[in-house]
């Protein structure tokens, strides 16, 4: 299986996702600034993968630290954490992973026989644990969600919630891979996902590689595909889920949930526990990233709007829990309206 991120010889190796589907380019990253740039520019993207990358970035900064004392190491790590936290605001997995890394560091402060080497090993272990746990969570989401897929289903997905967005086999797409493994027959429609085309560039790339019967559509064809191509369910990922079940995901997701309700088809969110933000009550509190105007004025490198156009470019929207049929996590399938497991 493709590994979008790996730890090798004290470096982070990642796939530069901005180059897909044209080039599968692995980048070797040995410093935190390169990693932060990669997250900001979406070379590394997808909520769970951003969390894994943040953990590894913290470990990388520990390995690179010249601090000879706990205080010296902590100073370097606090600086790294601050830089990582400033990369992207919406995916809570980033903050979840860094909170976990900082807690690990705090535990080490009480060690009577601690040494920089030992602290660094413990920090690296925590980062690698996050990576391995993500793989397991993805597999469990796939197993839990596959039961919802029936022969003859036509599934619509948005953005990329697959192998490239996680350390494992994805969230929404993990369900698709698991259903295929179980021998189920179904079709997938993938939205191209303007403006950065994660659907056409990434989802189509990995679905074709994994021999899934997939068809690409432009975002504005979703309603037509639901009506005329018999879409039976929509499954997407999430970047942050509030306590009441409101879920932020790639811009355009909310519109799909409205369409699902109108057409009477189920709308599912698939996400690991690390995407649930227990500190916030509702979607109103989810910070939504707004990105630069060039992403809309240009399509790839071609200018497709007047340069002085006013632009609104939110990277995510929030789907209210009332429009979500169920949330599929590594623990099970949770029906939102009744807050009960099905
Ligand atoms: O801007 P991106 O590409 O990082 O946005 C990614 C998404 O919106 C995904 O759907 C989400 O992170 C879930 S990934 C399993």
Short mmCIF file of C-alpha atoms and ligand atoms in Angstrom, two decimals:
data_model
loop_
_atom_site.label_atom_id
_atom_site.label_comp_id
_atom_site.label_asym_id
_atom_site.label_seq_id
_atom_site.Cartn_x
_atom_site.Cartn_y
_atom_site.Cartn_z
CA UNK A 1 0.00 0.00 0.00
CA UNK A 2 1.11 3.58 -0.70
CA UNK A 3 2.51 5.27 2.45
CA UNK A 4 1.88 9.04 2.30
CA UNK A 5 4.16 9.56 5.29
CA UNK A 6 6.98 7.54 6.86
CA UNK A 7 9.74 7.92 9.42
CA UNK A 8 13.10 6.75 8.09
CA UNK A 9 16.68 7.36 9.31
CA UNK A 10 15.51 10.18 11.59
CA UNK A 11 13.77 12.00 8.73
CA UNK A 12 10.17 12.33 7.55
CA UNK A 13 9.48 11.02 4.05
CA UNK A 14 6.23 12.26 2.55
CA UNK A 15 4.45 12.21 -0.80
CA UNK A 16 4.10 15.73 -2.21
CA UNK A 17 0.36 15.55 -2.88
CA UNK A 18 0.35 18.78 -4.90
CA UNK A 19 2.19 16.88 -7.64
CA UNK A 20 -0.35 14.07 -7.94
CA UNK A 21 -1.67 12.61 -10.16
CA UNK A 22 1.11 13.57 -12.58
CA UNK A 23 4.12 12.66 -10.42
CA UNK A 24 4.52 10.42 -7.39
CA UNK A 25 7.28 12.39 -5.70
CA UNK A 26 8.63 11.47 -2.26
CA UNK A 27 10.21 14.33 -0.29
CA UNK A 28 12.78 13.75 2.44
CA UNK A 29 12.22 16.30 5.20
CA UNK A 30 14.73 16.94 7.96
CA UNK A 31 13.51 20.21 9.47
CA UNK A 32 10.36 21.67 10.95
CA UNK A 33 10.13 24.67 8.60
CA UNK A 34 9.97 22.45 5.51
CA UNK A 35 7.30 20.35 7.22
CA UNK A 36 5.22 23.41 8.18
CA UNK A 37 5.43 24.74 4.62
CA UNK A 38 4.31 21.31 3.34
CA UNK A 39 1.24 21.32 5.58
CA UNK A 40 0.33 24.93 4.70
CA UNK A 41 0.66 24.25 0.96
CA UNK A 42 -1.28 20.94 1.21
CA UNK A 43 1.67 18.81 0.13
CA UNK A 44 0.63 16.89 3.26
CA UNK A 45 -3.12 17.15 3.82
CA UNK A 46 -6.19 15.39 5.19
CA UNK A 47 -7.05 15.70 8.88
CA UNK A 48 -5.62 12.40 10.23
CA UNK A 49 -2.45 12.73 8.13
CA UNK A 50 -1.91 16.30 9.36
CA UNK A 51 -2.12 14.94 12.94
CA UNK A 52 0.40 12.18 12.19
CA UNK A 53 2.71 14.69 10.49
CA UNK A 54 2.50 17.02 13.50
CA UNK A 55 3.52 14.20 15.85
CA UNK A 56 6.44 13.26 13.61
CA UNK A 57 7.40 16.93 13.24
CA UNK A 58 7.55 17.27 17.02
CA UNK A 59 9.74 14.15 17.18
CA UNK A 60 11.95 15.49 14.40
CA UNK A 61 12.48 18.71 16.37
CA UNK A 62 13.40 16.64 19.43
CA UNK A 63 15.95 14.62 17.44
CA UNK A 64 17.41 17.84 15.97
CA UNK A 65 17.51 19.64 19.34
CA UNK A 66 20.94 20.46 20.72
CA UNK A 67 19.44 20.97 24.18
CA UNK A 68 21.49 19.21 26.85
CA UNK A 69 18.93 19.69 29.60
CA UNK A 70 15.18 19.08 29.87
CA UNK A 71 14.62 22.84 29.80
CA UNK A 72 16.73 23.22 26.66
CA UNK A 73 14.83 20.45 24.88
CA UNK A 74 11.47 21.84 26.01
CA UNK A 75 12.35 25.29 24.68
CA UNK A 76 13.06 23.86 21.21
CA UNK A 77 9.92 21.73 21.28
CA UNK A 78 7.68 24.59 22.39
CA UNK A 79 8.95 26.59 19.43
CA UNK A 80 8.28 23.68 17.04
CA UNK A 81 4.79 23.14 18.47
CA UNK A 82 3.94 26.82 18.02
CA UNK A 83 4.99 26.71 14.36
CA UNK A 84 3.02 23.51 13.71
CA UNK A 85 -0.09 24.88 15.45
CA UNK A 86 -0.03 27.90 13.13
CA UNK A 87 -0.12 25.86 9.90
CA UNK A 88 -3.85 25.10 9.47
CA UNK A 89 -6.69 25.88 11.89
CA UNK A 90 -9.57 23.52 11.10
CA UNK A 91 -8.39 19.90 11.39
CA UNK A 92 -8.43 19.25 15.13
CA UNK A 93 -6.17 16.21 14.67
CA UNK A 94 -3.23 18.64 14.43
CA UNK A 95 -3.91 20.06 17.90
CA UNK A 96 -4.88 16.64 19.29
CA UNK A 97 -1.53 15.16 18.23
CA UNK A 98 0.48 18.10 19.57
CA UNK A 99 -1.39 18.07 22.90
CA UNK A 100 -0.51 14.39 23.16
CA UNK A 101 3.17 15.00 22.34
CA UNK A 102 3.36 17.84 24.88
CA UNK A 103 1.81 15.62 27.53
CA UNK A 104 4.47 12.98 26.83
CA UNK A 105 7.19 15.59 27.25
CA UNK A 106 5.62 16.84 30.49
CA UNK A 107 5.59 13.28 31.91
CA UNK A 108 9.31 12.97 31.23
CA UNK A 109 10.14 15.99 33.40
CA UNK A 110 9.64 13.90 36.55
CA UNK A 111 12.20 11.23 35.57
CA UNK A 112 15.04 11.05 38.09
CA UNK A 113 17.48 9.42 35.63
CA UNK A 114 16.34 11.12 32.42
CA UNK A 115 18.77 12.06 29.67
CA UNK A 116 18.32 13.83 26.32
CA UNK A 117 18.69 10.52 24.48
CA UNK A 118 16.07 8.82 26.58
CA UNK A 119 13.65 11.77 26.27
CA UNK A 120 14.09 11.83 22.50
CA UNK A 121 13.44 8.08 22.26
CA UNK A 122 10.24 8.44 24.33
CA UNK A 123 9.03 11.34 22.18
CA UNK A 124 9.72 9.47 18.95
CA UNK A 125 7.90 6.42 20.30
CA UNK A 126 4.79 8.52 20.99
CA UNK A 127 4.84 9.95 17.44
CA UNK A 128 5.20 6.47 15.93
CA UNK A 129 2.39 5.23 18.18
CA UNK A 130 0.11 7.95 16.75
CA UNK A 131 1.01 6.78 13.24
CA UNK A 132 0.38 3.08 14.00
CA UNK A 133 -2.87 3.85 15.85
CA UNK A 134 -4.10 5.83 12.86
CA UNK A 135 -3.58 2.78 10.64
CA UNK A 136 -5.62 0.66 13.04
CA UNK A 137 -8.37 3.29 13.34
CA UNK A 138 -8.69 3.46 9.55
CA UNK A 139 -9.03 -0.32 9.29
CA UNK A 140 -11.67 -0.37 12.04
CA UNK A 141 -13.65 2.45 10.37
CA UNK A 142 -13.61 0.39 7.18
CA UNK A 143 -14.89 -2.72 8.96
CA UNK A 144 -17.61 -0.78 10.82
CA UNK A 145 -18.79 1.10 7.75
CA UNK A 146 -18.67 -1.75 5.23
CA UNK A 147 -21.82 -3.21 6.76
CA UNK A 148 -23.73 -0.20 5.44
CA UNK A 149 -22.76 -0.91 1.83
CA UNK A 150 -25.10 -3.07 -0.22
CA UNK A 151 -24.70 -4.71 -3.61
CA UNK A 152 -25.76 -2.22 -6.27
CA UNK A 153 -25.01 0.88 -4.17
CA UNK A 154 -23.91 4.05 -5.92
CA UNK A 155 -21.77 6.07 -3.50
CA UNK A 156 -20.88 9.73 -3.86
CA UNK A 157 -17.79 11.08 -2.08
CA UNK A 158 -16.14 14.49 -1.84
CA UNK A 159 -12.54 15.67 -1.45
CA UNK A 160 -10.12 12.89 -0.46
CA UNK A 161 -10.71 10.88 2.69
CA UNK A 162 -8.58 7.99 1.56
CA UNK A 163 -5.12 6.49 1.85
CA UNK A 164 -3.57 9.86 1.01
CA UNK A 165 -5.39 11.61 3.88
CA UNK A 166 -4.31 9.20 6.64
CA UNK A 167 -1.49 6.89 7.66
CA UNK A 168 -3.72 3.92 6.84
CA UNK A 169 -6.39 3.08 4.27
CA UNK A 170 -8.46 6.22 4.80
CA UNK A 171 -11.77 6.93 6.48
CA UNK A 172 -14.63 7.28 3.94
CA UNK A 173 -12.59 5.39 1.35
CA UNK A 174 -11.56 2.74 3.88
CA UNK A 175 -15.24 1.72 3.94
CA UNK A 176 -15.18 1.44 0.16
CA UNK A 177 -11.97 -0.63 0.17
CA UNK A 178 -13.31 -2.93 2.88
CA UNK A 179 -16.66 -3.40 1.09
CA UNK A 180 -14.78 -4.32 -2.09
CA UNK A 181 -12.65 -6.80 -0.11
CA UNK A 182 -15.89 -8.37 1.12
CA UNK A 183 -16.91 -8.91 -2.51
CA UNK A 184 -19.64 -6.29 -2.66
CA UNK A 185 -20.48 -4.74 -6.01
CA UNK A 186 -21.02 -0.98 -6.12
CA UNK A 187 -20.07 2.18 -8.01
CA UNK A 188 -18.44 5.37 -6.74
CA UNK A 189 -18.84 8.95 -7.99
CA UNK A 190 -16.10 11.38 -6.94
CA UNK A 191 -16.56 15.15 -6.90
CA UNK A 192 -13.53 16.93 -8.36
CA UNK A 193 -13.58 19.26 -5.30
CA UNK A 194 -12.77 22.80 -6.41
CA UNK A 195 -10.61 24.75 -5.92
CA UNK A 196 -7.68 22.42 -5.15
CA UNK A 197 -9.09 19.30 -6.82
CA UNK A 198 -8.43 16.74 -4.10
CA UNK A 199 -11.26 14.64 -5.57
CA UNK A 200 -10.03 14.52 -9.15
CA UNK A 201 -6.30 14.54 -8.40
CA UNK A 202 -6.17 12.30 -5.34
CA UNK A 203 -9.40 10.31 -4.87
CA UNK A 204 -9.61 9.27 -8.53
CA UNK A 205 -5.89 8.40 -8.48
CA UNK A 206 -6.19 6.09 -5.51
CA UNK A 207 -9.58 4.59 -6.48
CA UNK A 208 -8.27 3.67 -9.93
CA UNK A 209 -5.10 2.21 -8.37
CA UNK A 210 -7.30 0.09 -6.11
CA UNK A 211 -9.57 -1.01 -8.98
CA UNK A 212 -12.73 0.63 -7.69
CA UNK A 213 -15.43 1.38 -10.29
CA UNK A 214 -15.15 5.18 -9.99
CA UNK A 215 -16.51 8.05 -12.10
CA UNK A 216 -15.33 11.64 -11.85
CA UNK A 217 -17.81 14.52 -11.84
CA UNK A 218 -17.48 18.29 -11.44
CA UNK A 219 -18.87 19.58 -8.14
CA UNK A 220 -21.84 21.21 -9.86
CA UNK A 221 -22.93 17.83 -11.26
CA UNK A 222 -23.63 16.27 -7.86
CA UNK A 223 -27.38 17.00 -7.88
CA UNK A 224 -27.69 15.66 -11.39
CA UNK A 225 -25.69 12.51 -10.52
CA UNK A 226 -27.91 11.87 -7.50
CA UNK A 227 -31.05 12.27 -9.58
CA UNK A 228 -29.98 10.65 -12.85
CA UNK A 229 -27.28 8.16 -11.85
CA UNK A 230 -29.07 6.70 -8.88
CA UNK A 231 -26.70 7.71 -6.07
CA UNK A 232 -27.84 5.73 -3.01
CA UNK A 233 -25.57 7.19 -0.31
CA UNK A 234 -23.00 9.88 0.34
CA UNK A 235 -19.92 9.13 2.44
CA UNK A 236 -17.32 11.78 3.30
CA UNK A 237 -14.64 12.44 5.93
CA UNK A 238 -14.37 15.25 8.49
CA UNK A 239 -11.79 17.68 9.82
CA UNK A 240 -13.47 18.44 13.13
CA UNK A 241 -16.65 17.15 14.76
CA UNK A 242 -18.26 19.10 17.61
CA UNK A 243 -19.88 17.44 20.66
CA UNK A 244 -23.36 17.77 19.12
CA UNK A 245 -22.26 16.01 15.91
CA UNK A 246 -21.92 19.09 13.67
CA UNK A 247 -19.03 18.28 11.32
CA UNK A 248 -16.60 20.45 9.38
CA UNK A 249 -15.30 19.01 6.14
CA UNK A 250 -14.05 20.24 2.78
CA UNK A 251 -16.05 23.10 1.32
CA UNK A 252 -19.02 21.71 -0.60
CA UNK A 253 -19.84 18.98 1.92
CA UNK A 254 -22.71 20.95 3.47
CA UNK A 255 -24.33 21.34 0.05
CA UNK A 256 -24.14 17.58 -0.47
CA UNK A 257 -25.86 16.96 2.87
CA UNK A 258 -28.69 19.31 1.84
CA UNK A 259 -28.98 17.41 -1.45
CA UNK A 260 -29.03 14.07 0.39
CA UNK A 261 -31.92 15.24 2.55
CA UNK A 262 -33.89 16.50 -0.46
CA UNK A 263 -33.41 13.19 -2.27
CA UNK A 264 -33.99 11.03 0.81
CA UNK A 265 -30.61 9.27 0.74
CA UNK A 266 -28.33 8.73 3.77
CA UNK A 267 -25.41 11.06 4.41
CA UNK A 268 -22.52 9.54 6.39
CA UNK A 269 -19.42 11.04 7.97
CA UNK A 270 -16.48 8.68 8.56
CA UNK A 271 -13.80 9.86 10.98
CA UNK A 272 -11.50 8.62 13.73
CA UNK A 273 -11.88 9.61 17.39
CA UNK A 274 -8.99 12.06 16.95
CA UNK A 275 -11.32 14.20 14.78
CA UNK A 276 -13.87 14.69 17.54
CA UNK A 277 -13.32 17.93 19.48
CA UNK A 278 -14.84 17.35 22.90
CA UNK A 279 -14.03 20.93 23.91
CA UNK A 280 -16.59 22.46 21.60
CA UNK A 281 -20.32 22.23 21.80
CA UNK A 282 -21.40 22.94 18.24
CA UNK A 283 -20.16 23.67 14.75
CA UNK A 284 -20.42 27.40 15.42
CA UNK A 285 -17.15 27.13 17.36
CA UNK A 286 -15.18 25.38 14.63
CA UNK A 287 -12.54 27.72 13.16
CA UNK A 288 -12.85 27.72 9.38
CA UNK A 289 -9.70 28.27 7.37
CA UNK A 290 -9.91 30.91 4.65
CA UNK A 291 -7.28 30.54 1.96
CA UNK A 292 -5.69 32.86 -0.57
CA UNK A 293 -7.50 34.45 -3.54
CA UNK A 294 -5.13 32.94 -6.13
CA UNK A 295 -6.58 29.48 -5.51
CA UNK A 296 -9.85 30.70 -7.06
CA UNK A 297 -8.55 33.17 -9.64
CA UNK A 298 -6.32 30.50 -11.18
CA UNK A 299 -7.26 26.97 -12.15
CA UNK A 300 -3.91 25.26 -11.84
CA UNK A 301 -1.54 27.70 -13.52
CA UNK A 302 -4.18 29.18 -15.85
CA UNK A 303 -5.84 32.46 -14.92
CA UNK A 304 -9.60 31.88 -15.06
CA UNK A 305 -10.96 35.06 -13.44
CA UNK A 306 -10.05 38.77 -13.58
CA UNK A 307 -7.03 39.38 -11.33
CA UNK A 308 -8.90 42.06 -9.36
CA UNK A 309 -11.92 39.82 -8.60
CA UNK A 310 -13.14 39.91 -5.01
CA UNK A 311 -12.80 36.37 -3.70
CA UNK A 312 -14.32 34.33 -0.85
CA UNK A 313 -12.36 31.10 -0.32
CA UNK A 314 -13.34 29.15 2.81
CA UNK A 315 -11.58 25.77 2.77
CA UNK A 316 -14.28 24.03 4.84
CA UNK A 317 -17.95 24.22 5.72
CA UNK A 318 -19.94 22.85 8.62
CA UNK A 319 -22.70 20.30 8.12
CA UNK A 320 -25.27 20.52 10.92
CA UNK A 321 -25.84 17.25 12.76
CA UNK A 322 -29.50 17.28 11.72
CA UNK A 323 -28.39 16.50 8.16
CA UNK A 324 -26.04 13.65 9.13
CA UNK A 325 -27.50 10.14 9.15
CA UNK A 326 -24.65 8.62 11.16
CA UNK A 327 -21.01 9.08 12.07
CA UNK A 328 -18.80 6.05 11.50
CA UNK A 329 -15.77 5.85 13.79
CA UNK A 330 -13.34 3.11 14.81
CA UNK A 331 -15.71 2.34 17.69
CA UNK A 332 -18.90 1.84 15.69
CA UNK A 333 -21.69 3.49 13.72
CA UNK A 334 -23.44 6.27 15.63
CA UNK A 335 -26.81 7.51 14.50
CA UNK A 336 -26.79 11.21 15.19
CA UNK A 337 -30.43 12.07 15.69
CA UNK A 338 -31.01 9.52 18.36
CA UNK A 339 -27.43 9.49 19.67
CA UNK A 340 -27.40 5.76 19.71
CA UNK A 341 -25.28 3.06 18.23
CA UNK A 342 -26.85 1.09 15.34
O1 LIG B 1 -7.79 20.76 2.67
P1 LIG B 1 -7.64 19.28 2.86
O2 LIG B 1 -7.30 18.56 1.59
O3 LIG B 1 -6.68 18.96 3.98
O4 LIG B 1 -9.08 18.81 3.32
C1 LIG B 1 -9.28 17.45 3.59
C2 LIG B 1 -10.69 17.10 3.85
O5 LIG B 1 -11.57 17.93 3.90
C3 LIG B 1 -10.97 15.65 4.15
O6 LIG B 1 -12.24 15.29 3.74
C4 LIG B 1 -10.86 15.44 5.67
O7 LIG B 1 -9.65 15.91 6.14
C5 LIG B 1 -11.03 14.02 6.04
S1 LIG B 1 -9.61 13.07 5.60
C6 LIG B 1 -9.78 11.51 6.16
#
